[in-house]
Coordinates of C-alpha atoms in Angstrom, one line a residue:
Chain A
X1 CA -19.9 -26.3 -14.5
X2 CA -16.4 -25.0 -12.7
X3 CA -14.0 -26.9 -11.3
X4 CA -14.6 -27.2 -7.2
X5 CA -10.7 -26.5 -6.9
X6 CA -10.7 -23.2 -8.6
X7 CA -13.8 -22.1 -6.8
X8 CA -12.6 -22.9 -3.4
X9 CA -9.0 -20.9 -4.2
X10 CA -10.9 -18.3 -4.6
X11 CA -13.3 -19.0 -1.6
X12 CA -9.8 -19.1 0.5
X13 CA -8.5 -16.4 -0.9
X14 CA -11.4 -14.4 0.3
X15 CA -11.7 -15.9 3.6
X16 CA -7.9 -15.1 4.3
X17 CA -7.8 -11.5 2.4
X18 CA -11.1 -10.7 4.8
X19 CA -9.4 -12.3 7.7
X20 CA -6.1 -10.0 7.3
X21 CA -8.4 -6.8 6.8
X22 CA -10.0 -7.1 9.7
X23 CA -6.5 -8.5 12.1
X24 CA -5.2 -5.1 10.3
X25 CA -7.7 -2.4 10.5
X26 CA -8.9 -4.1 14.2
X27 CA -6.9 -4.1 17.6
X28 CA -7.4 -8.1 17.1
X29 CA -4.0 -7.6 15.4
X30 CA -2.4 -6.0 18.1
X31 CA -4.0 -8.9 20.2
X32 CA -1.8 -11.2 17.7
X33 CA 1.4 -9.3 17.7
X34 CA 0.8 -8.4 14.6
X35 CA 0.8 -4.7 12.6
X36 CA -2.1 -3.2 13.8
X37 CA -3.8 0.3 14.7
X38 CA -1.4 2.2 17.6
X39 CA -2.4 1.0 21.2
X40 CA -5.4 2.7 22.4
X41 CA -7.1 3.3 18.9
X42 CA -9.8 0.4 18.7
X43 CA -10.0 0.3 14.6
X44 CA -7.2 1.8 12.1
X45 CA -8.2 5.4 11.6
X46 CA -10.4 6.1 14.9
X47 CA -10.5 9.6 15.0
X48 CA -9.1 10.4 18.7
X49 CA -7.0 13.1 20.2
X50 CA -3.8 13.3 18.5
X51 CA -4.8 10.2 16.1
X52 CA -6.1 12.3 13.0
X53 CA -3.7 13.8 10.8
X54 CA -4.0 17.6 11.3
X55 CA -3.9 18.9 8.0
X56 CA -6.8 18.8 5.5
X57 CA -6.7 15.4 3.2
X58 CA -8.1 15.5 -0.1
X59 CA -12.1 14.7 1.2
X60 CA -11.3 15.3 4.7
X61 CA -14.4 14.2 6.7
X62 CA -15.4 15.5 10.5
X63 CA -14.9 13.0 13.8
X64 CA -18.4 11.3 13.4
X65 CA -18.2 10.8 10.0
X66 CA -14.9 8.9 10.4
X67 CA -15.8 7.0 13.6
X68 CA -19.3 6.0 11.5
X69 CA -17.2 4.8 8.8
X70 CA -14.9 2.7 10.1
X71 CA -17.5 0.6 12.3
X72 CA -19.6 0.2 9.3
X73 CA -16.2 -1.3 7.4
X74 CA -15.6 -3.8 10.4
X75 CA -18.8 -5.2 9.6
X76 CA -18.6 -5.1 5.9
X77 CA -14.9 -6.6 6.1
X78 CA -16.7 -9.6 8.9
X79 CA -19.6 -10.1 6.5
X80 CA -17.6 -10.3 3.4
X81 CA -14.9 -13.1 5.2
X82 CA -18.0 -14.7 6.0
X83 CA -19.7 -14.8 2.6
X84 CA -22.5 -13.3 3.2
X85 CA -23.7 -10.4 0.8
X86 CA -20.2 -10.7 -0.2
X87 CA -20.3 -8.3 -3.3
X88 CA -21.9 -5.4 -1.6
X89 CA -20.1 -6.2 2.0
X90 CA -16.5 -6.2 0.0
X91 CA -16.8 -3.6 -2.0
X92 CA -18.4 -0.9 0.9
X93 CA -15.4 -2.6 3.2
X94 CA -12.4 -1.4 0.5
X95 CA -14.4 1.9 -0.3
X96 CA -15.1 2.9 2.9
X97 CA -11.1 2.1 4.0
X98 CA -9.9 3.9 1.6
X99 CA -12.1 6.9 2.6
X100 CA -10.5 6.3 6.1
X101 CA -7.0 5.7 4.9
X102 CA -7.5 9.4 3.1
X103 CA -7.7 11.1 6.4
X104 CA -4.1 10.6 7.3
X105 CA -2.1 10.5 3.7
X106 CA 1.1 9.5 5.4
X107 CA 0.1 6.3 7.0
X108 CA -1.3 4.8 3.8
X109 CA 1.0 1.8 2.5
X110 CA 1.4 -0.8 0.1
X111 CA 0.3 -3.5 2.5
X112 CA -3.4 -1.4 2.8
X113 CA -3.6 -1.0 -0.4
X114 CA -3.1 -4.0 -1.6
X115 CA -5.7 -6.0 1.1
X116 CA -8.3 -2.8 0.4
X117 CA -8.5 -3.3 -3.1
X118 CA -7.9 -7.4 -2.7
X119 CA -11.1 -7.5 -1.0
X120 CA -13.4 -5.2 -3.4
X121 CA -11.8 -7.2 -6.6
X122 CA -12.6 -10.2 -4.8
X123 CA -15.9 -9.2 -4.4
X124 CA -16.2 -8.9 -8.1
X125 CA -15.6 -12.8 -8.3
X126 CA -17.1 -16.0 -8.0
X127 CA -14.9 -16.0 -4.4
X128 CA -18.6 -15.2 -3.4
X129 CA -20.0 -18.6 -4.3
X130 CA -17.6 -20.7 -2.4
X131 CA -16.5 -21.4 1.5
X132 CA -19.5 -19.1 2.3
X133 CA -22.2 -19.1 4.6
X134 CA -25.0 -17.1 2.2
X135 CA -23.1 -18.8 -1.0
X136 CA -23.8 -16.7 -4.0
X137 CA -24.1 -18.9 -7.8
X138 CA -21.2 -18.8 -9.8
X139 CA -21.0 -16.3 -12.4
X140 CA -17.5 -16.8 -14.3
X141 CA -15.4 -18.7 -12.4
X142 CA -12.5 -18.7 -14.9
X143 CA -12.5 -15.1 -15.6
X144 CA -12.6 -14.5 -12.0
X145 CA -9.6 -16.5 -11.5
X146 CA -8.1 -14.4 -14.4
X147 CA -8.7 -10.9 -13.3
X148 CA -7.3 -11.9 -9.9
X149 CA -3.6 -13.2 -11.8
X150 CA -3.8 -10.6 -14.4
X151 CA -3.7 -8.0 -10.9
X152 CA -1.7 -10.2 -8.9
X153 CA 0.9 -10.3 -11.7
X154 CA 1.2 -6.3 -12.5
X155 CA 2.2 -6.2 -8.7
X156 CA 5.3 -8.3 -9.3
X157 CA 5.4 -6.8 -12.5
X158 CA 4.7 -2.7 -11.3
X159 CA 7.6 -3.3 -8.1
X160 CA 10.4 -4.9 -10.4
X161 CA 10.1 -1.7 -12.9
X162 CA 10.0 0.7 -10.4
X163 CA 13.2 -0.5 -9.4
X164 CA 14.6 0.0 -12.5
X165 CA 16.6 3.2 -11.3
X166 CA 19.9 4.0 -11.0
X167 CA 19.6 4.2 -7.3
X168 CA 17.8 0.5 -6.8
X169 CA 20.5 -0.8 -9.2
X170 CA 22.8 0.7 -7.6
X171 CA 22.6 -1.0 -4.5
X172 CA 22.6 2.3 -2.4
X173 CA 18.7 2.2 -1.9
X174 CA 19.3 -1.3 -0.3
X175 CA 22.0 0.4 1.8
X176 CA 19.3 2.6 3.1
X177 CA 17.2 0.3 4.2
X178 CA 19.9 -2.4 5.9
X179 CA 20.6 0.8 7.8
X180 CA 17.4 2.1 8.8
X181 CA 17.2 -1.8 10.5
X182 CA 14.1 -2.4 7.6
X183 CA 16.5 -5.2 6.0
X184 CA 17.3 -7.3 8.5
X185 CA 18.8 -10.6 10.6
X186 CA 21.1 -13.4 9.5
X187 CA 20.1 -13.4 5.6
X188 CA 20.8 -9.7 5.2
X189 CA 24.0 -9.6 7.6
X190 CA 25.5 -12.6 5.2
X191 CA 24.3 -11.2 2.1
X192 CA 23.8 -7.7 1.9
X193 CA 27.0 -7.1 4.3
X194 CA 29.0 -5.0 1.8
X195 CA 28.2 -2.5 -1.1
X196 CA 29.5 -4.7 -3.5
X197 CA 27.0 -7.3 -2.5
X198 CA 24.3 -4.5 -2.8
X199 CA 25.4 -4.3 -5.7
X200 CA 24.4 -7.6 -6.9
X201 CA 21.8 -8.8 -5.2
X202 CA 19.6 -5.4 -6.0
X203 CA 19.3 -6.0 -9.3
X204 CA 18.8 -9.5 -8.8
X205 CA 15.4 -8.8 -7.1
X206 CA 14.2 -6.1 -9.6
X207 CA 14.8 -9.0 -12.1
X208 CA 13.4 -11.4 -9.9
X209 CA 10.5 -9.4 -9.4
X210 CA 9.4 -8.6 -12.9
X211 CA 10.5 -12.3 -14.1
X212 CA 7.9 -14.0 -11.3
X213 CA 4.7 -11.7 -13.4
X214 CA 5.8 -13.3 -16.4
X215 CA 6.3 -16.9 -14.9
X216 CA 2.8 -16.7 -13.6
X217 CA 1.3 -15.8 -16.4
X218 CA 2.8 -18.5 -19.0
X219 CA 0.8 -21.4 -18.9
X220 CA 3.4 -24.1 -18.9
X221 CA 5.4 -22.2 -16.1
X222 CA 2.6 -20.8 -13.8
X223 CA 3.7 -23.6 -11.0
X224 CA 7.5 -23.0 -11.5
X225 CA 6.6 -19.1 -10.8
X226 CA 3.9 -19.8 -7.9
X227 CA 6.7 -22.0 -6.1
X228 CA 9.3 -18.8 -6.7
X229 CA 6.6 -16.1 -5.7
X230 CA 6.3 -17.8 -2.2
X231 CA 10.0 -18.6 -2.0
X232 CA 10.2 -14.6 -2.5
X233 CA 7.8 -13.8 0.2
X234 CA 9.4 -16.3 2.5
X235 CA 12.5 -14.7 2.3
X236 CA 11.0 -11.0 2.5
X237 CA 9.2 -12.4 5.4
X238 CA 12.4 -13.5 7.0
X239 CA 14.4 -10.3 5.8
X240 CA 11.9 -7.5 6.2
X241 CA 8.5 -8.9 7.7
X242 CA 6.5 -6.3 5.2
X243 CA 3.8 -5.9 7.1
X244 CA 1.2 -8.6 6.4
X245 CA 1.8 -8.1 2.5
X246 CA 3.4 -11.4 2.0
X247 CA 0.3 -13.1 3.6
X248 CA -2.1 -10.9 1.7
X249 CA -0.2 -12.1 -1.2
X250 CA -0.1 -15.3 0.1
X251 CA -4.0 -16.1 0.0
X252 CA -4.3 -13.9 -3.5
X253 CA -1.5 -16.5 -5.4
X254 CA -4.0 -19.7 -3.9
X255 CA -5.5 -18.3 -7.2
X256 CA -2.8 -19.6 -9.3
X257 CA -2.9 -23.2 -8.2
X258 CA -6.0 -24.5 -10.8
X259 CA -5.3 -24.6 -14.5
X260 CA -8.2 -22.1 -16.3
X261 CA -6.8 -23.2 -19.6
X262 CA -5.4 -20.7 -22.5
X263 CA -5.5 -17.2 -22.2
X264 CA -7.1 -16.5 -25.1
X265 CA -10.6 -18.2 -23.4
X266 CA -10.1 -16.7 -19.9
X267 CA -11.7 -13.6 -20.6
X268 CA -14.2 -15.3 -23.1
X269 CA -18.3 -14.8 -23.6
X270 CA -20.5 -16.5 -20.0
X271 CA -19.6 -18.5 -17.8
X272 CA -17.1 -20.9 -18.8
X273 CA -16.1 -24.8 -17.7
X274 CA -12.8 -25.1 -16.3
X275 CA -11.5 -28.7 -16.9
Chain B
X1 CA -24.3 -10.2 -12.4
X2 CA -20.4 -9.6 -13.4
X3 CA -19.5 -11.0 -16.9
X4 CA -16.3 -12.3 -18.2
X5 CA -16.0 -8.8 -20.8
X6 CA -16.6 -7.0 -17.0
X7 CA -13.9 -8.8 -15.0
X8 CA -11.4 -7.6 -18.2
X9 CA -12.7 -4.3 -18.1
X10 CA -11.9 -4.6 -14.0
X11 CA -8.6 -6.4 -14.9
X12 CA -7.4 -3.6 -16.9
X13 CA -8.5 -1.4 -14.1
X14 CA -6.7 -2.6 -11.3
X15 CA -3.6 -3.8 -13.4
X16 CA -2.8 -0.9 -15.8
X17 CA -5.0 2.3 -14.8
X18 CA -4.9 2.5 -11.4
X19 CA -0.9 2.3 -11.0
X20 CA -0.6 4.5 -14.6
X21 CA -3.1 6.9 -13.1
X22 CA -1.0 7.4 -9.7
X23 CA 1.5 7.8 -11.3
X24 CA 0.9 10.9 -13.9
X25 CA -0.7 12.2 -11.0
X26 CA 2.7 12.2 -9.1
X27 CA 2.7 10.5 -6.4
X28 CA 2.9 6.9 -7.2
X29 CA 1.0 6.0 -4.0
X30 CA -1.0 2.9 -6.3
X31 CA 2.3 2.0 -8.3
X32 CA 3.5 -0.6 -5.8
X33 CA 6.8 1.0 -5.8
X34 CA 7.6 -0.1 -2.1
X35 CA 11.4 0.3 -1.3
X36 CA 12.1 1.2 -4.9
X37 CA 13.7 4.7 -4.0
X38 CA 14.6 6.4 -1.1
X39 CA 12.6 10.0 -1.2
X40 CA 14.1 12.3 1.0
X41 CA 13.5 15.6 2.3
X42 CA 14.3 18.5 4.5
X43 CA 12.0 21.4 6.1
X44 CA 13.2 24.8 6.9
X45 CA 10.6 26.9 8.9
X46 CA 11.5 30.8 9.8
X47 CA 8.6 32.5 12.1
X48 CA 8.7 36.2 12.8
X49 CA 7.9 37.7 16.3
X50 CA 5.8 40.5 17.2
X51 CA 8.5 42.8 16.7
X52 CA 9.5 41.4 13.0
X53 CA 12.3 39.5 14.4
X54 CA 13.3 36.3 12.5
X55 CA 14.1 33.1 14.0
X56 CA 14.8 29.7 12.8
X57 CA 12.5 26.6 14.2
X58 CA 13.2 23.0 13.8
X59 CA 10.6 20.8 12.1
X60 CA 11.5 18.5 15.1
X61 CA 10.0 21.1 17.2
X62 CA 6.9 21.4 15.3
X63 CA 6.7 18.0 15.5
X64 CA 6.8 17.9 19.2
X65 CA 3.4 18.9 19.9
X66 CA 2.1 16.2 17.4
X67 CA 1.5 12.6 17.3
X68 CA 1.3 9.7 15.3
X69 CA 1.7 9.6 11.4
X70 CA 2.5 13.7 11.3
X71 CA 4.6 13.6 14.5
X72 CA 6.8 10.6 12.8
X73 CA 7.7 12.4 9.7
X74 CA 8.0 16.0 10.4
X75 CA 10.5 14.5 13.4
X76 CA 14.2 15.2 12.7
X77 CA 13.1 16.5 8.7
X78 CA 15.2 19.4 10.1
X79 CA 18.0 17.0 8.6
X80 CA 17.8 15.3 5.3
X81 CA 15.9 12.1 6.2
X82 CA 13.2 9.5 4.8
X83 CA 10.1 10.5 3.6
X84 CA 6.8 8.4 3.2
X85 CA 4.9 11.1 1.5
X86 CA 7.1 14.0 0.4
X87 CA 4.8 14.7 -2.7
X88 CA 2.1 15.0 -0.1
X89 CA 3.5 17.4 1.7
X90 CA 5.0 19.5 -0.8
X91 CA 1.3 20.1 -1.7
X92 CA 0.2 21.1 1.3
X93 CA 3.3 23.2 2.0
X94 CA 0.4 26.0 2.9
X95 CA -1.5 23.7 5.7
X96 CA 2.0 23.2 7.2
X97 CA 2.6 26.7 7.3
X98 CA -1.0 27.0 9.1
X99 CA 0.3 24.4 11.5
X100 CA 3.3 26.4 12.6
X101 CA 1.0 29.4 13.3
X102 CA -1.1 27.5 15.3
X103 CA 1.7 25.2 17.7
X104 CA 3.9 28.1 17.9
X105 CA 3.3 30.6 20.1
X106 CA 4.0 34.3 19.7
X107 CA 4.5 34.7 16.5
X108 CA 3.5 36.7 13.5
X109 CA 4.5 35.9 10.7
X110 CA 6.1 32.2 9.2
X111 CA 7.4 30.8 6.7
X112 CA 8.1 26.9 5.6
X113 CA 9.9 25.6 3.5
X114 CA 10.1 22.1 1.5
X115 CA 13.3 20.7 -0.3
X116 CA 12.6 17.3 -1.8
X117 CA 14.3 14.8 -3.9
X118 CA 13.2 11.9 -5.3
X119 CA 16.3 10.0 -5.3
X120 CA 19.5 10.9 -4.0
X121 CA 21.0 11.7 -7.6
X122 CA 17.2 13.6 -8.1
X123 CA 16.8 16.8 -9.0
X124 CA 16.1 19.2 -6.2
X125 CA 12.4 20.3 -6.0
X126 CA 11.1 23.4 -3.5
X127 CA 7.7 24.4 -2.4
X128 CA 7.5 27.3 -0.2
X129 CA 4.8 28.9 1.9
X130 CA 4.6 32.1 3.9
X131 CA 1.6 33.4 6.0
X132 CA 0.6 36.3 8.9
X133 CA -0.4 34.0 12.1
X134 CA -3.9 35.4 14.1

């Protein structure tokens, strides 16, 4: 039997991954101020006059295939928030954006990647048996719960290395992006004022970054590190408003709120109790 | 019916492949290395007239006649600026090259060219492409 809590983490998390998909591939998020396809493109992608990128991507794809494609991801993306045929629905959703995203290289970010793949890992899960209307049984709730913190973790983990360069540590890559305007309002103007305090606060997040995938993953400080992860985002939310990649990771970390005991049994034979 | 061995194997996937993968490929695009660098880069593009004369053209002006994602980035990469996806590009030096023969008119001959860096203490790193225009 699995614990109601873990499976309803991972029941949120899919509801509010699916949720952010859609508000970002959708004009709903333009409806909601939020990042969203350009005004007059209906769904993220829509092939259009001027909208496609005009030179070949790697499986570059005519008009009709594109349009079919990203109406048959809206549905997959509503069905899997919804929780019904989750697995398939998810995983056609990420596929099929990722197809889409292909078409115009340059546009892809962090922020789509992150909610494409979200939503086909979480399709892999037990997210699929709980908070949904076609509820699927539970297969292995704690390993679910595992492969989404192992991934989860590697993100922190993956953006504090790759600041481990001379020009991060620096503080001149900061720099850059106080004056582009991408780090931004009181926060930045009081901290990030003067190259010296570039200079320290740049390695400070690098650290900070790769410290939170180590706090997450250590049992006996996984709640000290899921109270620092969404500090983090708060204040990336407040200094840089990422695109909705703080709130993707906001519904992904829900996943770090249950205990699913040592590590050595997360990954073990069936499904497995989770006290 | 996904099993605990199967959400490892996905684990190790999504965790360690993907990124690693993205990575010795080049372009880091699945490496979640947002903000970590500043990639720069800087477009020359020469086109030839009927009569073999040479003259320079801004990437700005190339960029005028296009919109969205390619409009944004090829904008102003006369100068050193910002770029999203300079490995990208420096691949498909040869489509750009396609795409000056087809918004400029009266030319015959053109030539683009790609300096990129990494970082701003990075190596310098050309790709160059040259074609007849129809």
């Amino acid at each position: 039997m699995c614990s109601m809590r873990s499976m309803r983490s991972l029941g949120l998390a899919r509801i509010g991954l699916g949720a952010l998909f859609l508000l970002r591939t959708t004009a709903l998020g333009r409806l909601l101020h939020l990042p969203a396809p350009a005004p007059g493109v209906p769904l993220l992608g829509w092939p259009g006059e001027g909208a496609r990128f005009p030179i070949p991507g790697p499986l570059d794809l005519p008009d009709a295939a594109v349009a079919a494609a990203c109406l048959v991801r809206t549905a997959a993306a509503a069905l899997f928030a919804l929780g019904v045929w989750t697995r398939p629905a998810g995983l056609l959703a990420g596929a099929l954006a990722y197809l889409v995203a292909m078409q115009e290289p340059t546009a892809f970010s962090m922020t789509k990647h992150v909610l494409f793949l979200a939503v086909m890992v979480l399709a892999c899960t037990d997210a699929r048996a709980e908070l949904a209307l076609r509820p699927a049984p539970p297969e292995s709730t704690r390993s679910s719960l595992a492969l989404v913190r192992v991934w989860i973790a590697s993100i922190y983990a993956w953006a504090g290395a790759a600041k481990l360069n001379r020009d991060w540590l620096s503080g001149r890559v900061l720099g850059f992006w106080v004056d582009e305007h991408i780090v931004r309002g009181p926060l930045a103007d009081a901290w990030l004022r003067t190259a010296g305090q570039r200079a320290l606060v740049a390695p400070l997040v690098a650290a900070g970054e790769i410290a939170l995938a180590v706090l997450l993953l250590v049992r006996p400080t996984r709640r000290l590190g899921l109270g620092a992860a969404y500090a983090m985002h708060a204040l990336y939310e407040v200094t840089m408003a990422p695109d909705l990649f703080g709130w993707a990771l906001a519904f992904l970390l829900l996943t770090f709120v249950a205990d699913i005991g040592p590590w050595r049994e997360a990954f073990g034979r069936g499904t497995v109790a989770i006290p | 019916m996904m099993t605990a061995r199967q959400h490892l194997a996905l684990a190790v996937l999504v965790a360690v492949l993907l990124p690693v993968g993205s990575l010795i490929q080049g372009s880091g695009v699945l490496a979640f290395r947002m903000y970590a660098t500043t990639p720069t880069w800087h477009i020359t593009i020469m086109a030839w007239d009927a009569q073999g004369t040479p003259r320079p053209v801004s990437a700005t002006a190339l960029a005028a006649g296009v919109r969205d994602a390619l409009g944004d980035v090829l904008a102003g990469a006369d100068h050193w600026k910002y770029a999203p996806a300079p490995h990208y590009f420096a691949a498909h030096v040869a489509d750009l090259a396609r795409l000056a023969c087809a918004r400029l008119p009266g030319i015959s001959r053109v030539r683009v060219t790609i300096d990129r860096r990494a970082a701003s203490d990075a190596p310098l790193e050309t790709s160059s492409a040259a074609r007849p225009c129809p």
